[in-house]
Amino acid sequence: MPDPRIVIYGPGSTGLAITKMLCDRGVRPVAAIARTGSKTVGKDLGELAGAGRIGVIVSDRADETLAKARADIAVVTISSYLDDTLYGIFEKVVKAKADVVTLAEEMLYPWVTAATLSRKLHELASAHGVTVTGTGHQDGYWVNLVGVLMATGHKVSQVSGALSWNVDDFGKTLAEQQLVGRTKEEFEAWKKSTKRKPTFGAISLYALAATARLTPTGAISTDTQPDLATSRVYCKALGKYVEPGQLLGYTDTDTMKTKEGITLRISSCGKVYVPGESDFNKWVLSGKRADGTNVRLQMLNADLPTAVTTCATLVNRIPDVLEAPAGLVTIDKLPQLGHRPSLAARSSEA
Amino acid sequence: MPDPRIVIYGPGSTGLAITKMLCDRGVRPVAAIARTGSKTVGKDLGELAGAGRIGVIVSDRADETLAKARADIAVVTISSYLDDTLYGIFEKVVKAKADVVTLAEEMLYPWVTAATLSRKLHELASAHGVTVTGTGHQDGYWVNLVGVLMATGHKVSQVSGALSWNVDDFGKTLAEQQLVGRTKEEFEAWKKSTKRKPTFGAISLYALAATARLTPTGAISTDTQPDLATSRVYCKALGKYVEPGQLLGYTDTDTMKTKEGITLRISSCGKVYVPGESDFNKWVLSGKRADGTNVRLQMLNADLPTAVTTCATLVNRIPDVLEAPAGLVTIDKLPQLGHRPSLAARSSEA
Ligand SMILES: NC(=O)c1ccc[n+]([C@@H]2O[C@H](COP(=O)([O-])OP(=O)(O)OC[C@H]3O[C@@H](n4cnc5c(N)ncnc54)[C@H](OP(=O)(O)O)[C@@H]3O)[C@@H](O)[C@H]2O)c1
Ligand SMILES: NC(=O)c1ccc[n+]([C@@H]2O[C@H](COP(=O)([O-])OP(=O)(O)OC[C@H]3O[C@@H](n4cnc5c(N)ncnc54)[C@H](OP(=O)(O)O)[C@@H]3O)[C@@H](O)[C@H]2O)c1
């Protein structure tokens, strides 16, 4: 099979990192789309990505670019939730008969939290014979590693993850979202008043439950706790100091109960790091031995390079998406996530 | 789908632990087979397993028992390598039109190290419309967790595992195999003279390479180093002390090179533990960031309860084997290893 023809849709931070990885692997994207007014329009995608000129100019004319590109798949790295805007972008790609692989966090398992748009997207993709799939860091670390671990335990009753990411790896928007530099009182007021979208942790619990063939009962509960500075800490994303007592960020803990009696929980901390801290992913499964005594299964991924894992996971999912049946196909329905030396589909699509 | 009809073939240490797990999950085996002379013959399988009487009497008449059992699958926990004896046992099961799931270590990926018998077994199973698959602890910890991890890295060049198991969790045979209590001179003489079978580490590297779609180049190299006692240590399996300077066991390091330039390595230590030691499974992957700088992906499973993971993994693989196409089907061709609340196949077999 020849290399897939790939379009980069949303050449921002992750879209460009994925572009660089694709070029490193010898698979140059064939087109790139940005919105009108973006400073990337008219520039060479390879140059923007630090991969050198590749002769692909970023365009703001989506329909025309998609029509010309004859793409097999579009990498969509624009936003997090399956709202009307993101649906509209997927629709353009689907109508151009290309698959979609996206980092949009809700797309990991949108069936519950965006049920209506999910069904509509599934019908649209099915009708056009293409696949739409969400992946990213969670696919490996919050879902599939945990799913494998769960298969190695007996009478597992609780699955608990704790993980941390650094606000200063990203821009101002995320730092503000994590309430960096706010007071404890401001945090409490926000917590009372906020109508938050489902957390990324909650969405990944739905994907984990589906992967482990569990049936959620009731809604996921989310608890949020502030992480307070004990000394003065500089926040690069905001360009200012966080004072002792102010928020470095906060931790969301999402809990899901299942019909099978297994509780799934994920604690996700996003904050400004103090020296010595780094990204980690840690899971503990509580189960039983055959003799009835308690036993724990543990996994720790220390010093985790989340920026790498996010984009590399998407790249390795490309052949799975190309090979998948048509429709909105979430990761629980894909083959085991794995390393793919070739990005081409092994069989032609149905 | 109704619960599968399961035969326990070889009700020893792991066969009985699996029996207990199956009973805990409400799926009682329907028959059990041992060899003539085994002290298990004529006893109730459930009582042997500590699960209470289940009315299944262990028989030494394999053909008759298999004919009567109308089994969907046999759990074979007898020996490690695909030799003529194990082939003969699989043949009986296959001819009785039941699938096989086994802990035999070589069966994880026997295509290279037992090529002729593998092909013969594949033809036999295909002709009878049944599946034969090897699984166990390695399926999760040495292959599939590592396979997922590899999907999250960019330009991975080396994948290195280090793991340890305790000789005193098993019997005298394994303690002798690991040369516990021997001198360094005896170890060196053994190393020169021995014609060892492929290590379990080497076999699992073949399964990992297949899972990661890599092509091995040349043979796997195996290096073996002694683990020497620095103080007096009691070996339960042998019922005697290991003196300072004598072997507590040894560590095999297997290395595979691949056409894709990725080196796979596994260091497997089997020894008598000194206080404070426990089973672990640790992997480090060396790769690159998109900007070309080095990066490592790490995973540690500490305090690993290997006896649980071995048997629970087999149990959770049962529906995958029931659903798989006919033939010798190794784990790289199965769906992602995962937790299975129901052991029934989801679709009827082809
Ligand atoms: N699942 C995961 O593991 C994971 C990891 C990281 C990020 N993400 C998610 O992925 C998304 C992208 O992240 P990022 O760090 O790459 O963000 P970013 O740097 O802000 O990039 C987003 C890009 O999308 C472009 N864009 C916005 N609206 C568009 C439209 N209508 N049409 C075309 N292009 C449009 C932006 O263009 P402008 O130049 O006009 O702004 C920008 O280039 C975020 O939602 C983030 O949460 C997921
Ligand atoms: N893949 C993994 O993760 C993993 C983990 C643990 C063990 N294993 C492997 O699994 C195998 C079994 O281990 P184990 O600890 O259960 O050993 P075990 O306690 O010695 O059990 C073996 C059983 O097989 C029976 N047996 C031997 N030959 C037979 C035959 N021809 N017909 C019927 N039954 C026969 C034995 O009966 P008797 O009563 O007559 O001896 C015994 O009950 C070993 O090869 C071990 O290396 C694999």
mmCIF file with all atom_site columns, N, CA and C in Angstrom, chain A residues 137 141-142 161-165 201 204 251-252 266-270 273 279-283 304:
data_model
loop_
_atom_site.group_PDB
_atom_site.id
_atom_site.type_symbol
_atom_site.label_atom_id
_atom_site.label_alt_id
_atom_site.label_comp_id
_atom_site.label_asym_id
_atom_site.label_entity_id
_atom_site.label_seq_id
_atom_site.pdbx_PDB_ins_code
_atom_site.Cartn_x
_atom_site.Cartn_y
_atom_site.Cartn_z
_atom_site.occupancy
_atom_site.B_iso_or_equiv
_atom_site.pdbx_formal_charge
_atom_site.auth_seq_id
_atom_site.auth_comp_id
_atom_site.auth_asym_id
_atom_site.auth_atom_id
_atom_site.pdbx_PDB_model_num
ATOM 1  N N  . HIS A 1 137 ? -2.994  11.412 24.123 1.00 0.00 ? 137 HIS A N  1
ATOM 2  C CA . HIS A 1 137 ? -2.293  10.875 25.297 1.00 0.00 ? 137 HIS A CA 1
ATOM 3  C C  . HIS A 1 137 ? -3.163  9.887  26.084 1.00 0.00 ? 137 HIS A C  1
ATOM 4  N N  . TYR A 1 141 ? -2.279  6.176  27.950 1.00 0.00 ? 141 TYR A N  1
ATOM 5  C CA . TYR A 1 141 ? -1.964  6.178  29.386 1.00 0.00 ? 141 TYR A CA 1
ATOM 6  C C  . TYR A 1 141 ? -3.173  6.077  30.302 1.00 0.00 ? 141 TYR A C  1
ATOM 7  N N  . TRP A 1 142 ? -4.321  6.590  29.870 1.00 0.00 ? 142 TRP A N  1
ATOM 8  C CA . TRP A 1 142 ? -5.498  6.588  30.744 1.00 0.00 ? 142 TRP A CA 1
ATOM 9  C C  . TRP A 1 142 ? -6.455  5.464  30.391 1.00 0.00 ? 142 TRP A C  1
ATOM 10 N N  . GLY A 1 161 ? -6.582  6.051  39.132 1.00 0.00 ? 161 GLY A N  1
ATOM 11 C CA . GLY A 1 161 ? -5.454  6.699  38.481 1.00 0.00 ? 161 GLY A CA 1
ATOM 12 C C  . GLY A 1 161 ? -5.181  8.062  39.088 1.00 0.00 ? 161 GLY A C  1
ATOM 13 N N  . ALA A 1 162 ? -3.903  8.428  39.125 1.00 0.00 ? 162 ALA A N  1
ATOM 14 C CA . ALA A 1 162 ? -3.505  9.778  39.532 1.00 0.00 ? 162 ALA A CA 1
ATOM 15 C C  . ALA A 1 162 ? -2.474  10.243 38.522 1.00 0.00 ? 162 ALA A C  1
ATOM 16 N N  . LEU A 1 163 ? -2.635  11.447 38.049 1.00 0.00 ? 163 LEU A N  1
ATOM 17 C CA . LEU A 1 163 ? -1.705  11.929 37.041 1.00 0.00 ? 163 LEU A CA 1
ATOM 18 C C  . LEU A 1 163 ? -1.573  13.429 37.151 1.00 0.00 ? 163 LEU A C  1
ATOM 19 N N  . SER A 1 164 ? -0.529  13.935 36.563 1.00 0.00 ? 164 SER A N  1
ATOM 20 C CA . SER A 1 164 ? -0.248  15.357 36.668 1.00 0.00 ? 164 SER A CA 1
ATOM 21 C C  . SER A 1 164 ? 0.346   15.888 35.376 1.00 0.00 ? 164 SER A C  1
ATOM 22 N N  . TRP A 1 165 ? -0.090  17.087 35.004 1.00 0.00 ? 165 TRP A N  1
ATOM 23 C CA . TRP A 1 165 ? 0.495   17.784 33.850 1.00 0.00 ? 165 TRP A CA 1
ATOM 24 C C  . TRP A 1 165 ? 0.832   19.211 34.244 1.00 0.00 ? 165 TRP A C  1
ATOM 25 N N  . GLY A 1 201 ? -10.867 13.790 32.269 1.00 0.00 ? 201 GLY A N  1
ATOM 26 C CA . GLY A 1 201 ? -10.828 12.552 33.059 1.00 0.00 ? 201 GLY A CA 1
ATOM 27 C C  . GLY A 1 201 ? -12.132 11.780 32.945 1.00 0.00 ? 201 GLY A C  1
ATOM 28 N N  . SER A 1 204 ? -12.486 10.127 29.604 1.00 0.00 ? 204 SER A N  1
ATOM 29 C CA . SER A 1 204 ? -11.638 8.944  29.441 1.00 0.00 ? 204 SER A CA 1
ATOM 30 C C  . SER A 1 204 ? -12.154 7.767  30.270 1.00 0.00 ? 204 SER A C  1
ATOM 31 N N  . THR A 1 251 ? -6.910  19.974 41.110 1.00 0.00 ? 251 THR A N  1
ATOM 32 C CA . THR A 1 251 ? -6.987  18.548 40.785 1.00 0.00 ? 251 THR A CA 1
ATOM 33 C C  . THR A 1 251 ? -8.455  18.138 40.702 1.00 0.00 ? 251 THR A C  1
ATOM 34 N N  . ASP A 1 252 ? -8.861  17.578 39.566 1.00 0.00 ? 252 ASP A N  1
ATOM 35 C CA . ASP A 1 252 ? -10.198 17.013 39.400 1.00 0.00 ? 252 ASP A CA 1
ATOM 36 C C  . ASP A 1 252 ? -10.154 15.526 39.709 1.00 0.00 ? 252 ASP A C  1
ATOM 37 N N  . ILE A 1 266 ? -10.268 8.649  38.463 1.00 0.00 ? 266 ILE A N  1
ATOM 38 C CA . ILE A 1 266 ? -9.073  9.303  37.915 1.00 0.00 ? 266 ILE A CA 1
ATOM 39 C C  . ILE A 1 266 ? -8.915  10.682 38.542 1.00 0.00 ? 266 ILE A C  1
ATOM 40 N N  . SER A 1 267 ? -7.740  10.934 39.085 1.00 0.00 ? 267 SER A N  1
ATOM 41 C CA . SER A 1 267 ? -7.404  12.237 39.669 1.00 0.00 ? 267 SER A CA 1
ATOM 42 C C  . SER A 1 267 ? -6.399  12.916 38.768 1.00 0.00 ? 267 SER A C  1
ATOM 43 N N  . SER A 1 268 ? -6.808  14.037 38.212 1.00 0.00 ? 268 SER A N  1
ATOM 44 C CA . SER A 1 268 ? -5.998  14.690 37.203 1.00 0.00 ? 268 SER A CA 1
ATOM 45 C C  . SER A 1 268 ? -5.615  16.072 37.696 1.00 0.00 ? 268 SER A C  1
ATOM 46 N N  . CYS A 1 269 ? -4.316  16.276 37.873 1.00 0.00 ? 269 CYS A N  1
ATOM 47 C CA . CYS A 1 269 ? -3.801  17.533 38.421 1.00 0.00 ? 269 CYS A CA 1
ATOM 48 C C  . CYS A 1 269 ? -3.152  18.359 37.326 1.00 0.00 ? 269 CYS A C  1
ATOM 49 N N  . GLY A 1 270 ? -3.643  19.589 37.139 1.00 0.00 ? 270 GLY A N  1
ATOM 50 C CA . GLY A 1 270 ? -3.014  20.510 36.197 1.00 0.00 ? 270 GLY A CA 1
ATOM 51 C C  . GLY A 1 270 ? -2.573  21.737 36.961 1.00 0.00 ? 270 GLY A C  1
ATOM 52 N N  . TYR A 1 273 ? 4.377   23.735 38.097 1.00 0.00 ? 273 TYR A N  1
ATOM 53 C CA . TYR A 1 273 ? 5.245   22.848 38.885 1.00 0.00 ? 273 TYR A CA 1
ATOM 54 C C  . TYR A 1 273 ? 6.229   23.638 39.746 1.00 0.00 ? 273 TYR A C  1
ATOM 55 N N  . ASP A 1 279 ? 5.711   15.354 34.952 1.00 0.00 ? 279 ASP A N  1
ATOM 56 C CA . ASP A 1 279 ? 4.474   14.640 34.604 1.00 0.00 ? 279 ASP A CA 1
ATOM 57 C C  . ASP A 1 279 ? 4.577   13.170 35.011 1.00 0.00 ? 279 ASP A C  1
ATOM 58 N N  . PHE A 1 280 ? 3.516   12.644 35.587 1.00 0.00 ? 280 PHE A N  1
ATOM 59 C CA . PHE A 1 280 ? 3.482   11.207 35.882 1.00 0.00 ? 280 PHE A CA 1
ATOM 60 C C  . PHE A 1 280 ? 2.082   10.675 35.627 1.00 0.00 ? 280 PHE A C  1
ATOM 61 N N  . ASN A 1 281 ? 2.017   9.358  35.589 1.00 0.00 ? 281 ASN A N  1
ATOM 62 C CA . ASN A 1 281 ? 0.758   8.636  35.367 1.00 0.00 ? 281 ASN A CA 1
ATOM 63 C C  . ASN A 1 281 ? 0.844   7.400  36.250 1.00 0.00 ? 281 ASN A C  1
ATOM 64 N N  . LYS A 1 282 ? -0.034  7.289  37.241 1.00 0.00 ? 282 LYS A N  1
ATOM 65 C CA . LYS A 1 282 ? 0.102   6.225  38.235 1.00 0.00 ? 282 LYS A CA 1
ATOM 66 C C  . LYS A 1 282 ? -1.245  5.571  38.459 1.00 0.00 ? 282 LYS A C  1
ATOM 67 N N  . TRP A 1 283 ? -1.295  4.261  38.371 1.00 0.00 ? 283 TRP A N  1
ATOM 68 C CA . TRP A 1 283 ? -2.559  3.531  38.539 1.00 0.00 ? 283 TRP A CA 1
ATOM 69 C C  . TRP A 1 283 ? -2.405  2.432  39.567 1.00 0.00 ? 283 TRP A C  1
ATOM 70 N N  . LEU A 1 304 ? 7.028   11.685 32.566 1.00 0.00 ? 304 LEU A N  1
ATOM 71 C CA . LEU A 1 304 ? 6.326   11.403 31.315 1.00 0.00 ? 304 LEU A CA 1
ATOM 72 C C  . LEU A 1 304 ? 6.414   12.589 30.355 1.00 0.00 ? 304 LEU A C  1
#
